[in-house]
């Protein structure tokens, strides 16, 4: 290969950069937490991301898939992912031991408009795996607590055993600078001390919301959106301040492979964060 | 722009000179159809090829190629499909197809797997006369103003050769003696007559300016269900479309201590697993939903982004789809023509 191609390798947007799994452990039976670090320090510095962006993870031989970043850029060095065992790539990833090699490229997508959200109240509504992308923006707002107004979290899980980051969330309940309401659809342990019911039942515990000044961030299973948005509209939160982050099949992350296309947009370039206004005006979004 | 004359008898001698510089690719006969291939024997060049089975996108991004070799040490880029080429005999519609792919593969992020071969390929266009399936006049892709290095207009006994780039000019300088730069009044008349003849030869037309509105209005129209039922979900329309760019990526391992390969191959949004995510959730489970995506992209979405359809009127989908689902028939359906009868028939056949 000649010099011209060698130079190109540095700019090839598809090249997975070597990274290692620093730490991994189970959050629930089928959800695992991964801390990842780039092998090359320069690559780590170049990887400048915003909450809500995603990365492409390559597992040797199994393939490549998109994953939202669960860590916050306010805690640099390590990237964190919260991943459910679902397909070929995640199954192979679950087998990997700490210090194993993986490929990583990104960050991709628009992420949450944290600049625009500055000084505003933040209301996070999340269900199940919805915590994976929203944990990033939650931790970001807590690390930059003085840059945001009120912070409130409504988090619903199916069962206590399926609650992801349960320790982190119970710890948040002890803080007096944010509201944190937790719920499970059903308690099969008999030891659950928080609310029982779907995530929307938590709205009644929420202190009075200043709608014009609030950004609502929603992520969860597809069935959740309709009901949550109804509640948010009832609270008079403007449609362009209701943000959601979406999932699509992606093979490139950079607007080439076409898989995440919706109408005239690519989820990987124009998303994955959309506001409710977008959703109303674009078919197939949710 | 410089326009020169080249006598027909001098074409092969010219190709011989310039093909010393790079591989010469051109349409050649394949059964009763045509296909782009590397040409060593110029007599095999099909000067009368209206359309090739597969558009020239296959020369830039092959239908299957390796992106990376990988070992536990990392991913090593593989650009072995990149080579210097001269593409002769490419018609205006297909050059427009490449211009559309250029936009896509260079927006936001540069895709070296397409752009490198593209940069290294010289485009030598050739004029053509439409057959019954061509509708490039409707897409305004029957003429070409950019995107070629040389363009040959076939005027019976000689060619008018339009120089479109400095690289094209370099090619001319390799064999300047073949060319005549004195164009007469008669040449201009001959060219005008040829233009008229070609303009009147179109049999198929599609009113593309109406399509974005009609796509929007007909989004829930019942004919989509019928088209969906008739569709075989074979993906052929995407394979033959000059503007279809979608691809899939798979990793492959080999026995022995060999590096693995990350392979990239053409994909189609009409295939069932196209929009499926891990866990089995499929955003476009039904064929009608997937066809709507295909046609939304071509007739509506691309228009709102770039002001023109993502269709170049090459007619490949018309001659390829086994159940007559193509830009013309869907446009007719959108315009309210009663063309669903054959889809109903196919739908019944398929469900048997």
XYZ file of C-alpha atoms in Angstrom:
638
model
C 0.000 0.000 0.000
C 1.393 3.390 -0.924
C 1.765 6.491 1.189
C -1.460 8.034 0.016
C -3.490 5.163 1.425
C -1.604 5.188 4.672
C -2.554 8.812 5.160
C -6.151 7.932 4.419
C -6.293 5.313 7.165
C -6.171 8.116 9.705
C -9.277 9.667 8.239
C -11.228 6.512 7.440
C -14.394 7.096 9.486
C -15.064 3.350 9.641
C -11.819 2.381 11.382
C -12.507 0.936 14.834
C -9.889 2.171 17.279
C -8.396 -0.299 19.752
C -9.914 -0.107 23.218
C -9.993 -2.354 26.262
C -12.704 -3.344 28.675
C -11.476 -1.974 31.984
C -14.304 -3.286 34.086
C -17.581 -5.094 33.514
C -20.288 -6.456 35.774
C -23.921 -7.446 35.687
C -26.471 -4.771 36.502
C -29.333 -7.240 36.134
C -29.558 -10.769 34.820
C -29.297 -9.738 31.159
C -27.875 -6.220 31.419
C -24.196 -5.587 31.873
C -22.173 -2.484 32.605
C -18.918 -1.930 30.710
C -16.149 0.558 31.332
C -13.970 0.983 28.274
C -10.733 2.843 27.653
C -8.990 3.633 24.370
C -5.541 2.050 24.069
C -4.230 5.178 22.380
C -4.387 8.216 24.679
C -4.669 10.574 21.720
C -7.741 8.771 20.517
C -9.275 9.132 23.965
C -8.678 12.888 23.878
C -10.116 13.164 20.374
C -13.277 11.378 21.459
C -15.093 14.501 22.607
C -18.738 13.626 23.149
C -22.027 15.086 24.317
C -24.625 13.320 26.461
C -26.989 11.393 24.170
C -24.424 10.573 21.511
C -23.550 7.019 20.607
C -20.542 4.945 19.566
C -19.992 1.942 17.309
C -18.543 -1.022 19.177
C -16.730 -3.795 17.331
C -16.380 -7.217 18.863
C -13.795 -9.311 17.029
C -15.494 -11.706 14.685
C -19.002 -10.955 15.932
C -19.428 -7.612 14.197
C -20.209 -4.018 14.938
C -23.266 -2.333 16.467
C -24.302 1.083 17.789
C -24.513 1.701 21.546
C -25.461 4.849 23.396
C -22.846 6.169 25.796
C -23.982 5.969 29.429
C -21.116 7.936 30.937
C -20.802 11.704 31.056
C -18.128 13.786 29.329
C -17.742 15.595 32.649
C -15.911 12.473 33.912
C -13.304 11.956 31.203
C -11.022 8.974 30.642
C -13.424 6.077 30.706
C -16.426 5.456 28.494
C -19.313 3.553 30.009
C -21.932 1.446 28.313
C -25.005 -0.236 29.672
C -25.877 -3.111 27.385
C -28.606 -5.742 27.241
C -27.820 -9.145 25.773
C -29.890 -9.188 22.611
C -28.101 -10.324 19.460
C -24.853 -11.614 18.021
C -22.664 -8.661 18.963
C -23.976 -8.265 22.512
C -23.784 -12.012 23.169
C -20.122 -12.019 22.148
C -19.507 -8.890 24.214
C -21.011 -10.547 27.301
C -18.450 -13.348 26.994
C -15.488 -10.963 27.026
C -13.390 -10.746 30.149
C -11.925 -7.585 31.607
C -8.881 -6.309 29.680
C -10.277 -7.809 26.459
C -9.754 -5.929 23.217
C -12.660 -4.255 21.434
C -12.915 -1.716 18.588
C -14.512 1.651 19.184
C -15.380 4.584 16.935
C -17.467 7.694 17.319
C -18.947 9.731 18.849
C -21.929 9.927 16.531
C -25.342 11.573 16.467
C -26.595 14.923 17.654
C -26.848 14.240 21.403
C -28.910 16.313 23.804
C -28.810 20.094 23.300
C -27.094 20.700 26.641
C -26.192 24.287 25.691
C -29.833 25.079 25.002
C -30.870 23.305 28.211
C -28.629 25.502 30.309
C -30.393 27.177 33.267
C -33.554 25.214 32.457
C -35.305 22.637 34.629
C -34.716 19.047 33.610
C -37.362 16.371 33.897
C -36.162 12.869 33.025
C -38.712 10.115 32.402
C -37.186 6.730 31.754
C -38.268 3.139 31.609
C -36.166 -0.028 31.504
C -33.173 0.305 29.184
C -34.080 3.996 28.721
C -31.619 4.728 31.520
C -28.703 3.841 29.228
C -28.720 7.107 27.213
C -30.359 9.253 29.911
C -27.842 8.372 32.623
C -25.305 10.376 30.617
C -27.330 13.571 30.673
C -28.423 12.992 34.287
C -24.848 12.633 35.520
C -23.824 15.563 33.345
C -26.454 17.815 34.916
C -25.447 16.670 38.419
C -21.751 17.255 37.720
C -22.629 20.734 36.449
C -25.387 21.256 38.963
C -25.092 25.069 38.977
C -25.723 25.207 35.208
C -29.221 23.765 35.450
C -32.430 24.567 37.309
C -34.454 21.864 39.031
C -33.629 18.278 38.169
C -36.287 15.578 38.516
C -36.159 11.891 37.566
C -39.059 9.485 37.105
C -37.762 5.979 36.575
C -39.864 2.866 36.054
C -38.728 -0.749 35.886
C -40.677 -3.963 35.419
C -39.541 -5.578 38.669
C -37.030 -4.711 41.409
C -34.620 -7.313 40.016
C -34.744 -5.610 36.606
C -33.935 -2.155 37.891
C -30.740 -0.958 36.224
C -28.264 1.106 38.276
C -30.474 0.581 41.329
C -27.742 1.542 43.791
C -27.030 4.771 41.921
C -30.690 5.727 41.851
C -31.338 4.914 45.494
C -28.306 7.059 46.348
C -29.855 9.921 44.367
C -32.913 9.774 46.611
C -30.698 10.931 49.446
C -29.714 14.130 47.655
C -31.668 17.289 48.334
C -30.818 19.024 45.056
C -32.980 16.788 42.896
C -36.263 14.892 42.889
C -36.064 11.163 42.249
C -39.163 8.977 42.011
C -38.846 5.269 41.394
C -41.460 2.687 40.474
C -41.792 -0.948 39.489
C -44.688 -2.385 37.517
C -44.918 -5.258 39.981
C -43.056 -6.167 43.149
C -42.233 -9.862 43.324
C -39.876 -9.471 46.288
C -42.164 -7.982 48.906
C -39.283 -5.701 49.872
C -39.854 -2.813 47.453
C -40.298 0.407 49.406
C -40.968 2.771 46.506
C -43.972 3.184 44.206
C -45.717 0.362 42.416
C -47.206 1.064 39.001
C -46.141 2.143 35.520
C -43.844 5.129 35.151
C -46.702 7.538 34.398
C -48.121 6.984 37.897
C -45.051 8.857 39.193
C -46.241 12.137 37.669
C -48.564 12.717 40.625
C -45.574 12.780 42.995
C -43.839 15.438 40.953
C -43.617 18.890 42.494
C -45.147 21.725 40.483
C -43.517 22.031 37.072
C -42.722 25.349 35.383
C -43.512 24.142 31.835
C -41.981 26.976 29.772
C -38.758 26.532 31.671
C -38.605 22.727 31.519
C -36.927 20.272 29.169
C -38.471 16.813 29.396
C -36.221 13.925 28.328
C -37.921 10.639 27.541
C -36.523 7.206 26.760
C -37.960 3.767 27.243
C -39.739 0.907 25.528
C -41.862 1.925 22.494
C -45.130 1.428 24.398
C -44.126 4.039 26.978
C -43.895 7.112 24.749
C -47.587 7.604 24.006
C -48.572 7.664 27.667
C -45.646 9.741 28.871
C -46.097 12.356 26.146
C -49.770 12.665 27.075
C -48.757 13.536 30.643
C -46.132 16.019 29.453
C -48.631 17.758 27.175
C -51.008 17.922 30.153
C -48.229 19.720 32.058
C -48.044 22.235 29.144
C -44.419 21.516 28.357
C -43.754 22.942 24.858
C -43.442 20.273 22.159
C -39.944 21.327 21.191
C -38.835 20.917 24.806
C -39.932 17.280 24.939
C -36.879 15.334 23.801
C -36.592 11.646 23.076
C -33.800 9.439 21.889
C -34.562 6.689 19.405
C -33.189 3.326 18.381
C -32.645 2.150 14.809
C -30.636 -0.480 12.980
C -27.304 1.068 11.990
C -24.347 -0.312 10.110
C -22.179 2.783 9.719
C -23.179 5.563 12.124
C -22.083 8.172 9.588
C -25.002 8.457 7.146
C -23.898 6.020 4.446
C -25.444 2.586 4.949
C -29.033 3.830 4.860
C -30.469 1.511 7.507
C -31.570 4.209 9.953
C -33.279 6.366 7.307
C -36.639 7.867 8.196
C -38.162 10.073 5.493
C -35.391 12.493 4.565
C -33.315 12.157 7.715
C -30.769 9.693 9.025
C -31.171 8.788 12.688
C -27.378 8.549 12.994
C -26.728 12.082 11.706
C -29.898 14.028 12.521
C -30.755 12.012 15.632
C -30.908 9.945 17.726
C -32.343 12.819 19.813
C -35.558 14.268 18.405
C -38.152 16.557 19.892
C -41.882 15.855 19.960
C -42.425 18.396 17.195
C -40.192 16.287 14.906
C -42.114 13.183 15.893
C -45.427 14.788 14.995
C -44.157 15.861 11.600
C -42.240 12.799 10.613
C -43.876 9.505 9.919
C -42.421 6.318 11.395
C -40.334 8.146 14.011
C -42.002 6.402 16.940
C -15.363 24.359 -22.600
C -13.418 23.001 -25.520
C -15.311 20.899 -28.065
C -13.369 18.825 -30.554
C -14.163 16.490 -33.426
C -13.017 12.903 -33.568
C -13.546 10.695 -36.610
C -15.112 7.330 -35.746
C -12.234 5.367 -37.223
C -9.926 7.069 -34.724
C -11.833 5.966 -31.625
C -10.121 2.619 -31.079
C -6.623 4.023 -31.781
C -7.401 6.758 -29.229
C -8.610 4.222 -26.647
C -5.462 2.242 -27.243
C -3.304 5.238 -26.390
C -5.199 6.294 -23.307
C -5.731 2.770 -21.937
C -1.995 2.593 -21.349
C -2.676 4.936 -18.443
C -5.281 2.854 -16.637
C -7.648 -0.112 -16.904
C -10.307 0.521 -19.537
C -13.836 -0.438 -18.522
C -16.807 -0.309 -20.884
C -20.167 -1.972 -21.552
C -19.862 -5.319 -23.307
C -22.522 -7.776 -24.439
C -23.720 -10.294 -21.857
C -26.302 -12.545 -23.481
C -28.889 -10.185 -24.914
C -28.040 -7.610 -22.248
C -24.975 -5.539 -21.393
C -22.578 -5.325 -18.482
C -19.605 -3.154 -17.542
C -16.362 -5.027 -17.596
C -12.677 -4.546 -18.174
C -11.963 -4.372 -21.895
C -8.732 -5.441 -23.574
C -10.230 -6.147 -26.999
C -11.929 -2.905 -28.078
C -14.129 -4.647 -30.639
C -16.016 -6.086 -27.663
C -17.188 -2.625 -26.585
C -20.952 -2.444 -27.072
C -21.323 1.022 -28.574
C -25.085 0.516 -28.842
C -25.647 -0.558 -25.214
C -28.608 1.495 -23.997
C -28.296 0.315 -20.404
C -26.175 -2.182 -18.565
C -27.789 -4.656 -16.149
C -25.965 -3.138 -13.166
C -25.135 0.579 -13.122
C -21.497 1.739 -12.913
C -21.763 2.124 -9.122
C -20.395 -1.442 -9.040
C -17.059 -0.103 -10.290
C -16.808 2.342 -7.376
C -18.235 0.146 -4.619
C -18.264 -3.521 -5.637
C -21.323 -5.518 -4.569
C -19.109 -7.265 -2.012
C -15.697 -6.184 -0.778
C -13.493 -6.236 2.284
C -13.300 -3.080 4.420
C -10.870 -4.306 7.079
C -8.668 -7.252 7.923
C -8.732 -7.750 11.643
C -6.749 -9.638 14.236
C -6.623 -9.281 18.009
C -4.170 -6.420 17.372
C -6.722 -4.293 15.571
C -8.393 -3.409 12.292
C -6.304 -2.914 9.168
C -7.954 -0.941 6.368
C -8.247 -2.763 3.015
C -8.606 -0.547 -0.045
C -7.482 -3.157 -2.539
C -10.476 -2.510 -4.806
C -9.094 0.962 -5.553
C -7.290 1.154 -8.874
C -6.840 3.597 -11.756
C -9.636 3.146 -14.266
C -11.025 4.738 -17.367
C -14.758 4.211 -17.724
C -15.844 4.547 -21.337
C -19.378 4.493 -22.711
C -21.208 5.766 -19.643
C -24.455 7.551 -20.490
C -25.657 10.870 -18.986
C -28.189 9.177 -16.680
C -25.488 7.025 -15.098
C -23.141 9.996 -14.708
C -25.973 11.747 -12.868
C -26.319 8.604 -10.766
C -22.676 8.933 -9.750
C -23.165 12.628 -8.951
C -25.996 11.662 -6.591
C -23.822 9.000 -4.936
C -20.993 11.576 -4.685
C -23.219 13.784 -2.540
C -24.224 10.948 -0.293
C -20.803 9.441 0.214
C -19.197 12.815 0.907
C -21.802 14.456 3.136
C -20.844 14.822 6.822
C -18.230 12.039 6.654
C -16.072 11.029 3.689
C -16.442 7.397 2.670
C -13.019 6.398 1.291
C -14.327 3.090 -0.074
C -16.428 4.988 -2.611
C -14.533 8.244 -2.973
C -11.072 6.756 -3.578
C -12.098 4.617 -6.574
C -14.251 7.526 -7.759
C -11.279 9.893 -7.711
C -9.191 7.370 -9.595
C -11.797 6.728 -12.297
C -11.846 8.864 -15.417
C -15.340 9.267 -16.845
C -15.618 9.128 -20.628
C -19.306 9.625 -21.339
C -21.113 8.587 -24.483
C -24.370 9.897 -25.929
C -27.276 7.553 -26.513
C -30.750 7.296 -27.996
C -33.561 6.229 -25.659
C -35.421 2.953 -25.878
C -39.023 2.406 -24.751
C -38.035 2.332 -21.048
C -35.794 5.395 -20.834
C -37.326 8.440 -19.139
C -34.247 10.538 -18.384
C -35.864 13.508 -20.085
C -38.420 13.532 -17.239
C -35.663 13.562 -14.618
C -33.630 16.168 -16.572
C -30.700 13.780 -16.620
C -30.647 13.387 -20.405
C -27.946 16.024 -20.610
C -24.818 16.316 -18.550
C -22.928 19.455 -17.686
C -20.550 18.187 -15.011
C -19.149 14.971 -13.652
C -17.302 13.776 -16.766
C -13.766 14.138 -18.041
C -14.629 13.642 -21.706
C -18.019 13.245 -23.329
C -18.523 11.752 -26.782
C -21.613 12.741 -28.764
C -22.176 10.216 -31.542
C -23.017 12.042 -34.797
C -22.995 9.142 -37.286
C -19.551 9.439 -38.877
C -17.792 11.350 -36.128
C -17.962 12.285 -32.445
C -18.165 15.687 -30.869
C -15.825 15.391 -27.892
C -16.572 17.703 -24.960
C -13.737 18.267 -22.535
C -15.163 18.413 -19.017
C -12.081 18.536 -16.837
C -8.364 19.153 -16.798
C -7.870 15.396 -16.572
C -9.914 15.043 -19.767
C -7.713 17.661 -21.361
C -4.648 15.642 -20.330
C -6.091 12.618 -22.125
C -6.554 14.646 -25.315
C -2.943 15.763 -25.069
C -1.846 12.123 -25.153
C -3.071 11.927 -28.761
C -3.764 15.434 -30.055
C -3.444 14.420 -33.690
C -6.711 12.479 -33.641
C -8.711 15.627 -32.912
C -9.925 18.471 -35.041
C -10.833 21.693 -33.230
C -12.497 23.414 -36.184
C -16.229 23.067 -35.829
C -18.272 24.195 -38.821
C -21.806 25.571 -39.086
C -22.763 22.174 -40.482
C -21.495 20.390 -37.381
C -23.708 22.567 -35.221
C -26.686 21.811 -37.468
C -25.961 18.097 -37.318
C -25.793 18.299 -33.540
C -29.071 20.240 -33.303
C -30.788 17.686 -35.557
C -29.430 14.852 -33.435
C -30.786 16.582 -30.321
C -34.223 16.946 -31.875
C -34.227 13.325 -32.984
C -33.325 12.191 -29.480
C -35.799 14.479 -27.754
C -38.614 13.062 -29.862
C -37.621 9.461 -29.268
C -38.801 9.207 -25.646
C -41.769 6.893 -25.099
C -41.942 6.925 -21.301
C -42.536 10.053 -19.252
C -43.027 10.638 -15.534
C -44.124 13.962 -14.078
C -41.637 14.217 -11.230
C -42.658 17.710 -10.106
C -45.972 16.264 -8.924
C -44.443 13.363 -7.031
C -43.522 14.892 -3.624
C -47.077 16.162 -3.073
C -48.651 12.983 -4.373
C -46.436 10.825 -2.166
C -47.556 12.836 0.847
C -51.247 12.742 -0.103
C -51.165 9.043 -0.954
C -49.242 7.907 2.090
C -52.204 5.924 3.353
C -53.632 5.081 -0.098
C -54.889 1.491 -0.381
C -52.800 0.748 -3.470
C -49.680 0.481 -1.281
C -51.128 -2.658 0.319
C -51.608 -4.179 -3.125
C -48.115 -3.220 -4.271
C -46.779 -4.603 -1.006
C -48.630 -7.884 -1.478
C -47.302 -8.244 -5.028
C -43.696 -7.317 -4.126
C -41.396 -10.340 -3.946
C -38.987 -8.474 -1.620
C -36.139 -9.661 -3.812
C -34.216 -6.397 -3.688
C -33.507 -6.386 -7.426
C -34.781 -2.808 -7.815
C -32.078 -1.618 -5.421
C -29.328 -3.691 -6.999
C -29.955 -2.170 -10.449
C -30.673 1.384 -9.253
C -27.819 3.844 -9.964
C -28.694 5.875 -6.852
C -29.278 3.075 -4.323
C -26.372 3.177 -1.921
C -27.487 1.104 1.077
C -25.182 -1.566 2.357
C -24.791 -4.099 5.107
C -21.633 -5.070 6.977
C -20.753 -8.542 8.232
C -17.659 -9.891 9.958
C -16.258 -13.177 8.733
C -13.784 -15.480 10.420
C -11.627 -18.070 8.718
C -10.057 -21.345 9.764
C -6.390 -21.262 10.620
C -4.483 -18.253 11.842
C -5.834 -15.893 9.199
C -7.108 -12.379 9.797
C -10.865 -11.965 9.864
C -12.603 -9.803 7.317
C -15.184 -7.075 7.721
C -17.189 -7.397 4.525
C -19.468 -4.775 3.063
C -22.177 -5.770 0.613
C -25.071 -4.056 -1.124
C -28.334 -4.105 0.766
C -31.881 -3.115 -0.051
C -34.517 -1.446 2.096
C -37.066 -3.789 0.520
C -35.501 -6.798 2.260
C -37.300 -7.930 5.449
C -34.423 -7.573 7.936
C -33.433 -4.097 6.734
C -34.974 -2.144 9.628
C -34.855 -4.896 12.226
C -33.068 -4.076 15.482
C -31.589 -6.438 18.068
C -34.293 -8.309 19.925
C -36.441 -8.687 16.823
C -38.276 -5.342 16.808
C -38.824 -4.472 13.128
C -39.758 -0.916 12.228
C -40.886 -1.950 8.743
C -42.268 -5.413 8.966
C -44.605 -5.201 5.961
C -43.496 -5.058 2.356
C -45.771 -2.068 1.764
C -43.933 -0.121 4.486
C -40.587 -0.950 2.933
C -41.698 -0.032 -0.591
C -43.007 3.249 0.776
C -39.547 3.941 2.179
C -37.957 3.203 -1.219
C -40.328 5.494 -3.067
C -40.368 8.167 -0.357
C -36.607 8.341 -0.672
C -36.555 8.499 -4.470
C -39.577 10.689 -5.194
C -40.019 12.855 -2.112
C -37.349 12.881 0.581
C -34.390 13.461 -1.718
C -36.330 16.259 -3.431
C -36.831 18.085 -0.145
C -33.112 17.882 0.575
C -31.556 18.444 -2.854
C -34.354 19.821 -5.041
C -34.501 16.920 -7.461
C -35.568 13.290 -7.366
C -33.139 10.509 -6.547
C -34.001 8.893 -9.866
C -32.100 9.377 -13.095
C -34.634 7.807 -15.467
C -32.365 4.971 -16.594
C -35.286 2.565 -16.817
C -33.493 -0.295 -15.038
C -36.276 -0.866 -12.512
C -38.757 -0.975 -15.399
C -36.904 -3.771 -17.145
C -35.865 -5.614 -13.971
C -38.787 -5.911 -11.540
C -40.464 -9.283 -12.066
C -43.817 -7.905 -10.882
C -43.735 -4.488 -12.519
C -43.243 -2.404 -9.411
C -41.114 0.469 -10.641
C -40.891 4.253 -10.773
C -43.253 4.486 -13.751
C -45.979 2.183 -12.425
C -45.840 3.647 -8.911
C -45.933 7.182 -10.358
C -48.984 6.157 -12.392
C -50.640 4.756 -9.280
C -49.838 7.969 -7.382
C -51.483 9.939 -10.157
C -54.605 7.848 -9.729
C -54.357 5.738 -12.868
C -56.074 2.383 -12.503
C -52.965 0.267 -12.871
C -53.455 -1.878 -9.808
C -55.052 -4.733 -11.724
C -51.807 -6.491 -12.481
C -50.615 -6.010 -8.919
C -53.796 -7.631 -7.644
C -53.120 -10.511 -9.979
C -49.529 -10.853 -8.806
C -50.617 -10.537 -5.205
C -52.949 -13.486 -5.701
C -50.205 -15.458 -7.402
C -47.798 -14.737 -4.569
C -50.251 -15.685 -1.831
C -50.981 -19.061 -3.487
